[in-house]
PDB file of C-alpha atoms and ligand atoms in Angstrom:
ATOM      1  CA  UNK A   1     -33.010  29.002  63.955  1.00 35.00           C
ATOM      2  CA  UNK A   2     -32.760  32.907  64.429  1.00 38.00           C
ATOM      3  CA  UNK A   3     -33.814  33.541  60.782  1.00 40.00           C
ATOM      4  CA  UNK A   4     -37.105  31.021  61.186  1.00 39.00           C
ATOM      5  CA  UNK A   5     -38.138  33.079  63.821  1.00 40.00           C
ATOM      6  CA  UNK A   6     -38.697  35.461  60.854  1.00 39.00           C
ATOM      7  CA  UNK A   7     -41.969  34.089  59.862  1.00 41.00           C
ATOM      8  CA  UNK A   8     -42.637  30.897  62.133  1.00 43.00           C
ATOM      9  CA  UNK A   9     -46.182  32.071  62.857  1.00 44.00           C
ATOM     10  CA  UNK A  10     -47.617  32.550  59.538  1.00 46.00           C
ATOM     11  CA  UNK A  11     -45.824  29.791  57.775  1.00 45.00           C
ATOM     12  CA  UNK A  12     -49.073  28.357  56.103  1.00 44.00           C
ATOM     13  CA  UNK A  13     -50.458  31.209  54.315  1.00 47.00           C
ATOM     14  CA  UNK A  14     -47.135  32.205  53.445  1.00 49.00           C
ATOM     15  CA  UNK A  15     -46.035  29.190  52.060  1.00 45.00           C
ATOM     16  CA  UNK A  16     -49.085  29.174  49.503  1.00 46.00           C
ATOM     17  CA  UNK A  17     -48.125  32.768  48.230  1.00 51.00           C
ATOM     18  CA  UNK A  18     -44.776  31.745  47.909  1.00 48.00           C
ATOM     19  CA  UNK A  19     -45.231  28.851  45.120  1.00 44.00           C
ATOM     20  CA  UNK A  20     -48.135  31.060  43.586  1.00 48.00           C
ATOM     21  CA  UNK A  21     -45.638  33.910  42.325  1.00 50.00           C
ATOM     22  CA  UNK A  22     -42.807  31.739  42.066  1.00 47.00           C
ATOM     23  CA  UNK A  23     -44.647  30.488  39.086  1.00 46.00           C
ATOM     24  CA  UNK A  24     -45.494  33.286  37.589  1.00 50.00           C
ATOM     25  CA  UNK A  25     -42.378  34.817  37.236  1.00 51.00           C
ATOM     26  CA  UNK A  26     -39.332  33.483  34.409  1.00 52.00           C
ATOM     27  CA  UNK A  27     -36.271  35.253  35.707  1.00 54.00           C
ATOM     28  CA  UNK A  28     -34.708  37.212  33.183  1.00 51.00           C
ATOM     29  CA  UNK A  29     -37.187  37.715  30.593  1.00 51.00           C
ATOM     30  CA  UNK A  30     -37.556  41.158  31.631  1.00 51.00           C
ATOM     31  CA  UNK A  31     -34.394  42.097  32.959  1.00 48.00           C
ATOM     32  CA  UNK A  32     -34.184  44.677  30.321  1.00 55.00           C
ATOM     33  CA  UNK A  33     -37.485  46.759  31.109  1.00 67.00           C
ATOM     34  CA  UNK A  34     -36.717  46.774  34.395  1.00 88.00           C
ATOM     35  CA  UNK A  35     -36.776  49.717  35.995  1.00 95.00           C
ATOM     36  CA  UNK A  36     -34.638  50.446  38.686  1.00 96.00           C
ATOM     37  CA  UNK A  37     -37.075  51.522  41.872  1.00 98.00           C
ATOM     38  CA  UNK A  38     -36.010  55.307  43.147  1.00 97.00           C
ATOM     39  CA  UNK A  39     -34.677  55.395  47.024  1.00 97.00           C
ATOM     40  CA  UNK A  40     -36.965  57.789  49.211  1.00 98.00           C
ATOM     41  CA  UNK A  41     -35.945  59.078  52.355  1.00 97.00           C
ATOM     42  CA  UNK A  42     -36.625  56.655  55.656  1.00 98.00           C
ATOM     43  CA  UNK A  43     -38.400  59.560  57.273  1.00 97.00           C
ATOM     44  CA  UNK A  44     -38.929  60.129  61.101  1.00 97.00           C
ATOM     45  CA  UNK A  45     -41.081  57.540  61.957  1.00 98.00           C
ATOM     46  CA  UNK A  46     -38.662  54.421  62.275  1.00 98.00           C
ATOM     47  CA  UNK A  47     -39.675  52.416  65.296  1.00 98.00           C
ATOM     48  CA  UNK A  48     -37.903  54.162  68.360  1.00 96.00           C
ATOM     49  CA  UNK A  49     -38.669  51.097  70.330  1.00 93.00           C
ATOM     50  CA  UNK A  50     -39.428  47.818  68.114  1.00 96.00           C
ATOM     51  CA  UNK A  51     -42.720  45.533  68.468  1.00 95.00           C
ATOM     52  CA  UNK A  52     -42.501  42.558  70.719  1.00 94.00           C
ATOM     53  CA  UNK A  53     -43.282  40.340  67.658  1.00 97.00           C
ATOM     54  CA  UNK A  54     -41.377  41.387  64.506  1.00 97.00           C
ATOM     55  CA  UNK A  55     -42.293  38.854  62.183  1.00 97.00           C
ATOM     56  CA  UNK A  56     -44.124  39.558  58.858  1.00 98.00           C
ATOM     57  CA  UNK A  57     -47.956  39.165  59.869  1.00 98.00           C
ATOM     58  CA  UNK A  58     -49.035  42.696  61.298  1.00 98.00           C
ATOM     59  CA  UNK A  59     -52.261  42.054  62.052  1.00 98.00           C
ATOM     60  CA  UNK A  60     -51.540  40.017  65.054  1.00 97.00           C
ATOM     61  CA  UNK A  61     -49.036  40.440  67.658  1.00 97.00           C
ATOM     62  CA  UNK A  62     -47.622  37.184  68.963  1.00 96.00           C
ATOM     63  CA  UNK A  63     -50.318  35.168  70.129  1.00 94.00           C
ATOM     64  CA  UNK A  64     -53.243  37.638  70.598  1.00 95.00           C
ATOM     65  CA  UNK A  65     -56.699  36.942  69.535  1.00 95.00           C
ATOM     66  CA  UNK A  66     -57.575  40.375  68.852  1.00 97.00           C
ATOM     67  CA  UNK A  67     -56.346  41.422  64.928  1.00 97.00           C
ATOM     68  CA  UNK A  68     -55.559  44.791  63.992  1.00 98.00           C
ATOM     69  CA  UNK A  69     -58.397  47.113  62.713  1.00 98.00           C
ATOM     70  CA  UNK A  70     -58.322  47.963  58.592  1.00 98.00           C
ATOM     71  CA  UNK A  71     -58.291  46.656  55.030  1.00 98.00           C
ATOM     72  CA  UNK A  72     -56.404  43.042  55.235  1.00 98.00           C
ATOM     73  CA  UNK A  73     -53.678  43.068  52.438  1.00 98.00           C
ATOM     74  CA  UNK A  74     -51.544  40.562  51.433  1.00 98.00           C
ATOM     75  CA  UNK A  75     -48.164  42.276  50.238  1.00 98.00           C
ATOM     76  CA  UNK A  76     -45.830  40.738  48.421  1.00 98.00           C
ATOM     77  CA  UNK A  77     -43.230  41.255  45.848  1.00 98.00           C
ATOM     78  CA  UNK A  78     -39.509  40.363  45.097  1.00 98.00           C
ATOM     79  CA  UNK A  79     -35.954  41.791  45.423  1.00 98.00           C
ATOM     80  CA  UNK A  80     -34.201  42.010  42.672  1.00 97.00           C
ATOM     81  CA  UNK A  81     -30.473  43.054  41.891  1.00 94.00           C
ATOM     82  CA  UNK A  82     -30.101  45.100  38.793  1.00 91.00           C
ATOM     83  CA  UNK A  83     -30.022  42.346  36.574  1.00 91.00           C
ATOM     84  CA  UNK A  84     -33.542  41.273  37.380  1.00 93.00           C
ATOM     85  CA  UNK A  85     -32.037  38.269  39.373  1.00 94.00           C
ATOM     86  CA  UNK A  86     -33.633  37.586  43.027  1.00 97.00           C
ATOM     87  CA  UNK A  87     -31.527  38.602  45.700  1.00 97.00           C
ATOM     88  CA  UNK A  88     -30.934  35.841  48.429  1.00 97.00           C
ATOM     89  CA  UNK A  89     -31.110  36.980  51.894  1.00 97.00           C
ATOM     90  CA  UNK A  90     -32.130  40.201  51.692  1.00 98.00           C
ATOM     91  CA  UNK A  91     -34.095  41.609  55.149  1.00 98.00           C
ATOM     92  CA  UNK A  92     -37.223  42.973  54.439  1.00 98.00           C
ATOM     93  CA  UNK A  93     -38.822  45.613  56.375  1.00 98.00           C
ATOM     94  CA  UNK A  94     -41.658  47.460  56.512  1.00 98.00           C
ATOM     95  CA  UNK A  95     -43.519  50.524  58.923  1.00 98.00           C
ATOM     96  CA  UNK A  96     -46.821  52.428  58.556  1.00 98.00           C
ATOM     97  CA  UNK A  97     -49.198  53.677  60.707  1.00 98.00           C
ATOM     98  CA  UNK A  98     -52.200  52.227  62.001  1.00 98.00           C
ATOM     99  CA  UNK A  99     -56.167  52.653  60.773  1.00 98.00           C
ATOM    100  CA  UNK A 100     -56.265  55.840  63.071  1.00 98.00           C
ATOM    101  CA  UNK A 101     -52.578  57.290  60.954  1.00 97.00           C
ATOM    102  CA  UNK A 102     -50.811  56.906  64.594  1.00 98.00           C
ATOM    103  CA  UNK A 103     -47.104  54.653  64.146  1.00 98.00           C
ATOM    104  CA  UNK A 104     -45.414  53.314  66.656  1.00 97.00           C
ATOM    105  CA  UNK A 105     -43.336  55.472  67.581  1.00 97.00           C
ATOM    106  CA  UNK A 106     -43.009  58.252  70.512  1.00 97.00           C
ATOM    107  CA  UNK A 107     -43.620  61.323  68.624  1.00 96.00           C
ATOM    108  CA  UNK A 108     -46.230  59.520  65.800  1.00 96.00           C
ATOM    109  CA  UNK A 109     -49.654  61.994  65.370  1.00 94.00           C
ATOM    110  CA  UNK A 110     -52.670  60.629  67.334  1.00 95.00           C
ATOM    111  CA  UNK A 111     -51.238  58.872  69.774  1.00 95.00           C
ATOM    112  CA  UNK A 112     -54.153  59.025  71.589  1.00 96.00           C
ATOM    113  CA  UNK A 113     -55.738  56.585  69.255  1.00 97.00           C
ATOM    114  CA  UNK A 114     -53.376  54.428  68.293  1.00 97.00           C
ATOM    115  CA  UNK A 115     -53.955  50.661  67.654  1.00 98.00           C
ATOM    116  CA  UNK A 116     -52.550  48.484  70.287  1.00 97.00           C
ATOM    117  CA  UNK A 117     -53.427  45.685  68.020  1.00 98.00           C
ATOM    118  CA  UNK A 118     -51.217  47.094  65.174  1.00 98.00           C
ATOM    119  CA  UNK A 119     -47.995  45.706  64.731  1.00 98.00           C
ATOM    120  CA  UNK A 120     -46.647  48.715  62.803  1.00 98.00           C
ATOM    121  CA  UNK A 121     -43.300  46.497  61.936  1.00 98.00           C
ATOM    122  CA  UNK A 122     -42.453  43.555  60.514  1.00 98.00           C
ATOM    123  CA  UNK A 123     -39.196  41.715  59.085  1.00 98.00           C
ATOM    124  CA  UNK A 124     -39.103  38.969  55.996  1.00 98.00           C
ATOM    125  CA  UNK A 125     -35.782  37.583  54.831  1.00 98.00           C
ATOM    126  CA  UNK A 126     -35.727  36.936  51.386  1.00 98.00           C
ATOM    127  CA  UNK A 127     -35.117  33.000  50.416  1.00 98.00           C
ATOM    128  CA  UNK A 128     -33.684  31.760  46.848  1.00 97.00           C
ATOM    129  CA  UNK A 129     -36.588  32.835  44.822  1.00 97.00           C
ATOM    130  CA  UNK A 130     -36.211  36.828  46.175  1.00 98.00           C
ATOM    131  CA  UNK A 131     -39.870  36.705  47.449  1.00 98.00           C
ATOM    132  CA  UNK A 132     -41.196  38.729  50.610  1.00 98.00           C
ATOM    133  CA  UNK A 133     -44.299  38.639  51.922  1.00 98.00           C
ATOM    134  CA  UNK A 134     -46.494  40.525  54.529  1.00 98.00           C
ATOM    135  CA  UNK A 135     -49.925  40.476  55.960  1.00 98.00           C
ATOM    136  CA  UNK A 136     -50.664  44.108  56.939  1.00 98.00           C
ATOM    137  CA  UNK A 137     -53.304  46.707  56.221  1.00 98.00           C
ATOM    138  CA  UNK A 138     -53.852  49.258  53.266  1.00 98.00           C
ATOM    139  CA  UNK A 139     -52.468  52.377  53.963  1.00 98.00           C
ATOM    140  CA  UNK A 140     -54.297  55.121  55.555  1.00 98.00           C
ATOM    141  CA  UNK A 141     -53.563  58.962  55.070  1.00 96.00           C
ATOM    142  CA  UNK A 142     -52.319  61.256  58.313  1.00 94.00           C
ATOM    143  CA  UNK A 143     -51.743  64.919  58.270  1.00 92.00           C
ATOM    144  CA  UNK A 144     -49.483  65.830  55.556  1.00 95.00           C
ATOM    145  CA  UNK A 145     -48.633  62.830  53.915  1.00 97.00           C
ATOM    146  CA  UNK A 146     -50.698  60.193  51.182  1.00 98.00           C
ATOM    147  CA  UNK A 147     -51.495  56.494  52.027  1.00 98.00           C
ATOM    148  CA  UNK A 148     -48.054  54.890  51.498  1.00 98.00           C
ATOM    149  CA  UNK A 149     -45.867  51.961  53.481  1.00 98.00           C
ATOM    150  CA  UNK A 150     -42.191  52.474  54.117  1.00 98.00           C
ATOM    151  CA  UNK A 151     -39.826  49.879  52.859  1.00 98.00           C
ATOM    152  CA  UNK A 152     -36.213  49.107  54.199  1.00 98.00           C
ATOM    153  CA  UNK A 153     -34.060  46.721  52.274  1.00 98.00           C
ATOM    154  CA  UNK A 154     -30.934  45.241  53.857  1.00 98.00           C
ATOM    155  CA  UNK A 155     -28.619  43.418  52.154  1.00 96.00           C
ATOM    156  CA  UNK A 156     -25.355  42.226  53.314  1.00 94.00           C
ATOM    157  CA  UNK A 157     -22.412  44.143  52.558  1.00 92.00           C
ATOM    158  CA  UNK A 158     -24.355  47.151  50.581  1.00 94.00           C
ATOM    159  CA  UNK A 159     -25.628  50.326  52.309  1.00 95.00           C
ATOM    160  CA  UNK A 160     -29.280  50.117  53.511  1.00 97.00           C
ATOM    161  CA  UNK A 161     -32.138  50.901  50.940  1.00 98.00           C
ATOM    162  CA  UNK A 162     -35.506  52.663  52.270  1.00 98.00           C
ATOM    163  CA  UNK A 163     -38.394  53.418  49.672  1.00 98.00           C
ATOM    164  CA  UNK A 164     -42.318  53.905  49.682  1.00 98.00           C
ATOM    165  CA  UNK A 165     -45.048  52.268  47.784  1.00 98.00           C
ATOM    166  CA  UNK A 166     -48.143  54.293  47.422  1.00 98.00           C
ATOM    167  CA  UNK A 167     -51.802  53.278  46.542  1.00 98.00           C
ATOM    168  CA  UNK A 168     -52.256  53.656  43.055  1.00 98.00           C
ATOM    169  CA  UNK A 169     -55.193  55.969  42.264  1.00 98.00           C
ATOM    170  CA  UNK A 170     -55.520  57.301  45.674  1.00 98.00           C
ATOM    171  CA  UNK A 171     -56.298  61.198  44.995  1.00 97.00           C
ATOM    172  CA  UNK A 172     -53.533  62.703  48.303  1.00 98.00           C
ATOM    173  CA  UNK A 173     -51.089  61.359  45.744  1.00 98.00           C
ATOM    174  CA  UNK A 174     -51.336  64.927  43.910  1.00 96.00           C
ATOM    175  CA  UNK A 175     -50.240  66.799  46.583  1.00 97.00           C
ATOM    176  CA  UNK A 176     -47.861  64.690  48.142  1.00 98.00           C
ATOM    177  CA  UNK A 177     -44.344  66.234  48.224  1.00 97.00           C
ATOM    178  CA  UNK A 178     -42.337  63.083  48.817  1.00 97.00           C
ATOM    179  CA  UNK A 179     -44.431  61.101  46.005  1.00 98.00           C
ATOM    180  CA  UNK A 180     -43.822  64.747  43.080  1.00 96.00           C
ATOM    181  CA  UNK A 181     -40.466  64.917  44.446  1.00 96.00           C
ATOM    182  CA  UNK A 182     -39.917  61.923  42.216  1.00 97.00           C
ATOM    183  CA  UNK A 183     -40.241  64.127  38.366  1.00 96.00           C
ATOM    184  CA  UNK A 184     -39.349  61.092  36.034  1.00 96.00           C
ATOM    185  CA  UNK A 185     -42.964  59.631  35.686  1.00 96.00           C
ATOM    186  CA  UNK A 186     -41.759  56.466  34.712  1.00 96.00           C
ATOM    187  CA  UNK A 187     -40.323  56.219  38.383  1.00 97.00           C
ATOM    188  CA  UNK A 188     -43.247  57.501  39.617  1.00 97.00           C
ATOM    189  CA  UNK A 189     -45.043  54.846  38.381  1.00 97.00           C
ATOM    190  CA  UNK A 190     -42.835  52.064  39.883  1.00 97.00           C
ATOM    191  CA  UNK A 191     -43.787  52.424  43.622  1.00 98.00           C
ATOM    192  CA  UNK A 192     -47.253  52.909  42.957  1.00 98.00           C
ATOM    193  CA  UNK A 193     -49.075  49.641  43.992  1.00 98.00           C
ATOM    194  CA  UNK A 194     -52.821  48.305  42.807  1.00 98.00           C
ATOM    195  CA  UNK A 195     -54.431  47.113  46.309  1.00 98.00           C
ATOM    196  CA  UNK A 196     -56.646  44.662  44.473  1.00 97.00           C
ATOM    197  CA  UNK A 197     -59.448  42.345  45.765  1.00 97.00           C
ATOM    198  CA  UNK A 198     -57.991  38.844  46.672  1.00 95.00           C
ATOM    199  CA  UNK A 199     -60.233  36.859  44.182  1.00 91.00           C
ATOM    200  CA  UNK A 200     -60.608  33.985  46.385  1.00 90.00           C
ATOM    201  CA  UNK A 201     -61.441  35.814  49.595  1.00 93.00           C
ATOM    202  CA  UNK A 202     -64.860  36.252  51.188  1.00 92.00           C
ATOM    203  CA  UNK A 203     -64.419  39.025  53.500  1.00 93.00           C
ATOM    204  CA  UNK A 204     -62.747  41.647  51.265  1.00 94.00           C
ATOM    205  CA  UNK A 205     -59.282  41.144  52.014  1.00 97.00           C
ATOM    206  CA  UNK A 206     -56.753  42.815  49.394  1.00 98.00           C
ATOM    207  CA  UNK A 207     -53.855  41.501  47.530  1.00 98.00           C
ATOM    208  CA  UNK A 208     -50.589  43.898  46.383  1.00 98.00           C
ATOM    209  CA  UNK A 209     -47.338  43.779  44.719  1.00 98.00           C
ATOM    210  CA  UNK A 210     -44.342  45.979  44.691  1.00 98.00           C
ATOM    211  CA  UNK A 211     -41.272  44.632  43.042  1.00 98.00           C
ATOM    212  CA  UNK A 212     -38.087  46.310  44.433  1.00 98.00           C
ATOM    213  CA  UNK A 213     -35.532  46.499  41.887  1.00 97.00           C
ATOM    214  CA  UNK A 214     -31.820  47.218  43.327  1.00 96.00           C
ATOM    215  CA  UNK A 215     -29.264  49.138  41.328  1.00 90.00           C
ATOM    216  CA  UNK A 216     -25.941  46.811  42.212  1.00 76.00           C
ATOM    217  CA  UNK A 217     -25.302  43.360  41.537  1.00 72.00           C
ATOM    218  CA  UNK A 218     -24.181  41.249  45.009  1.00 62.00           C
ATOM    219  CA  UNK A 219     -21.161  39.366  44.425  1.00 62.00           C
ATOM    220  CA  UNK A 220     -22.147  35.465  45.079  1.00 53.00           C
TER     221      UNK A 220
HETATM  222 FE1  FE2 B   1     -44.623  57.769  56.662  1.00 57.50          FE
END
């Protein structure tokens, strides 16, 4: 019951994605390209006091009628252990800031402006087929960093993950420290993420993928 909570709200439009990249993918066939996806710090801006709703659609907080202001994205991808397998059960989650760069947090920037709409957080635990999925916004710049969404990857038993995907093309991600830290460009390249028009959507809404590949194997 506790786990359903997870995504009880959203389960139609998630459900759709789900079988969509399920088919797509043929575990295994390219375990050996795979490239294992570089852990970046967690940063400061954690939640210091969570959402009321933590489930994986950001755009609306429990039952409000009023969505979140930005680009809609659908973000998905899969967890993977090192062998390109899906990892069962991981928990998925995710922070950013709003459209105005405030997150939700005490000591964000532009607090002042921050969207009450904005979830900020959300949670997905992983099923059989290692898919997550989110419905959030693109990511916006704020002072000092590039657009990019902060991942957390918990799996049982292993120490906690966190990463970033970026927006691929955006020009911040020049200058951004976190993003050059990262010198092998083949890394580099992993956790940056097309935000892509959703071919069958009429109002503009955006479609992304970012594969997390995990450098252990679970025991099963
Ligand atoms: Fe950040």
């Amino acid at each position: 019951m506790e786990s359903n909570n997870l995504f009880r709200t959203r389960r139609h439009f998630l459900s759709g994605l789900a079988i969509g990249s399920a088919a797509l993918f043929t575990p295994g066939v390219f375990a050996q390209k795979l490239i294992q996806t570089p852990r970046q710090t967690e940063g400061p801006f954690y939640p210091d006091k969570m959402p009321l709703d933590t489930d994986n659609d950001l755009l609306i907080i429990n039952d409000s009628i009023t969505p979140a202001v930005g680009a809609v994205t659908y973000l998905s991808g899969r967890i993977l252990n090192s062998r390109g397998e899906p990892i069962r059960g991981a928990l998925v989650e995710i922070w950013q800031c709003d459209n105005n760069g405030a997150y939700l947090h005490t000591g964000t920037v532009n607090k002042d402006k921050r969207d009450v709409n904005f979830q900020g957080f959300g949670r997905f635990m992983t099923g059989s087929t290692g898919d997550y999925m989110f419905r959030t916004i693109k990511p916006v710049p704020y002072p000092g960093r590039t657009p990019h969404i902060h991942f957390a990857v918990k799996v049982k038993g292993q120490e906690k993950f966190t990463t970033q995907c970026y927006v691929k093309g955006d020009p911040g991600n020049e200058k951004d420290s976190i993003l050059k830290n990262i010198r092998d460009p083949k890394l580099r390249e992993s956790i940056l993420v097309d935000f892509a028009p959703l071919k069958q959507s009429r109002i503009g809404e955006l479609s992304a993928r970012f594969d997390i590949v995990l450098g252990f194997t679970p025991e099963s």
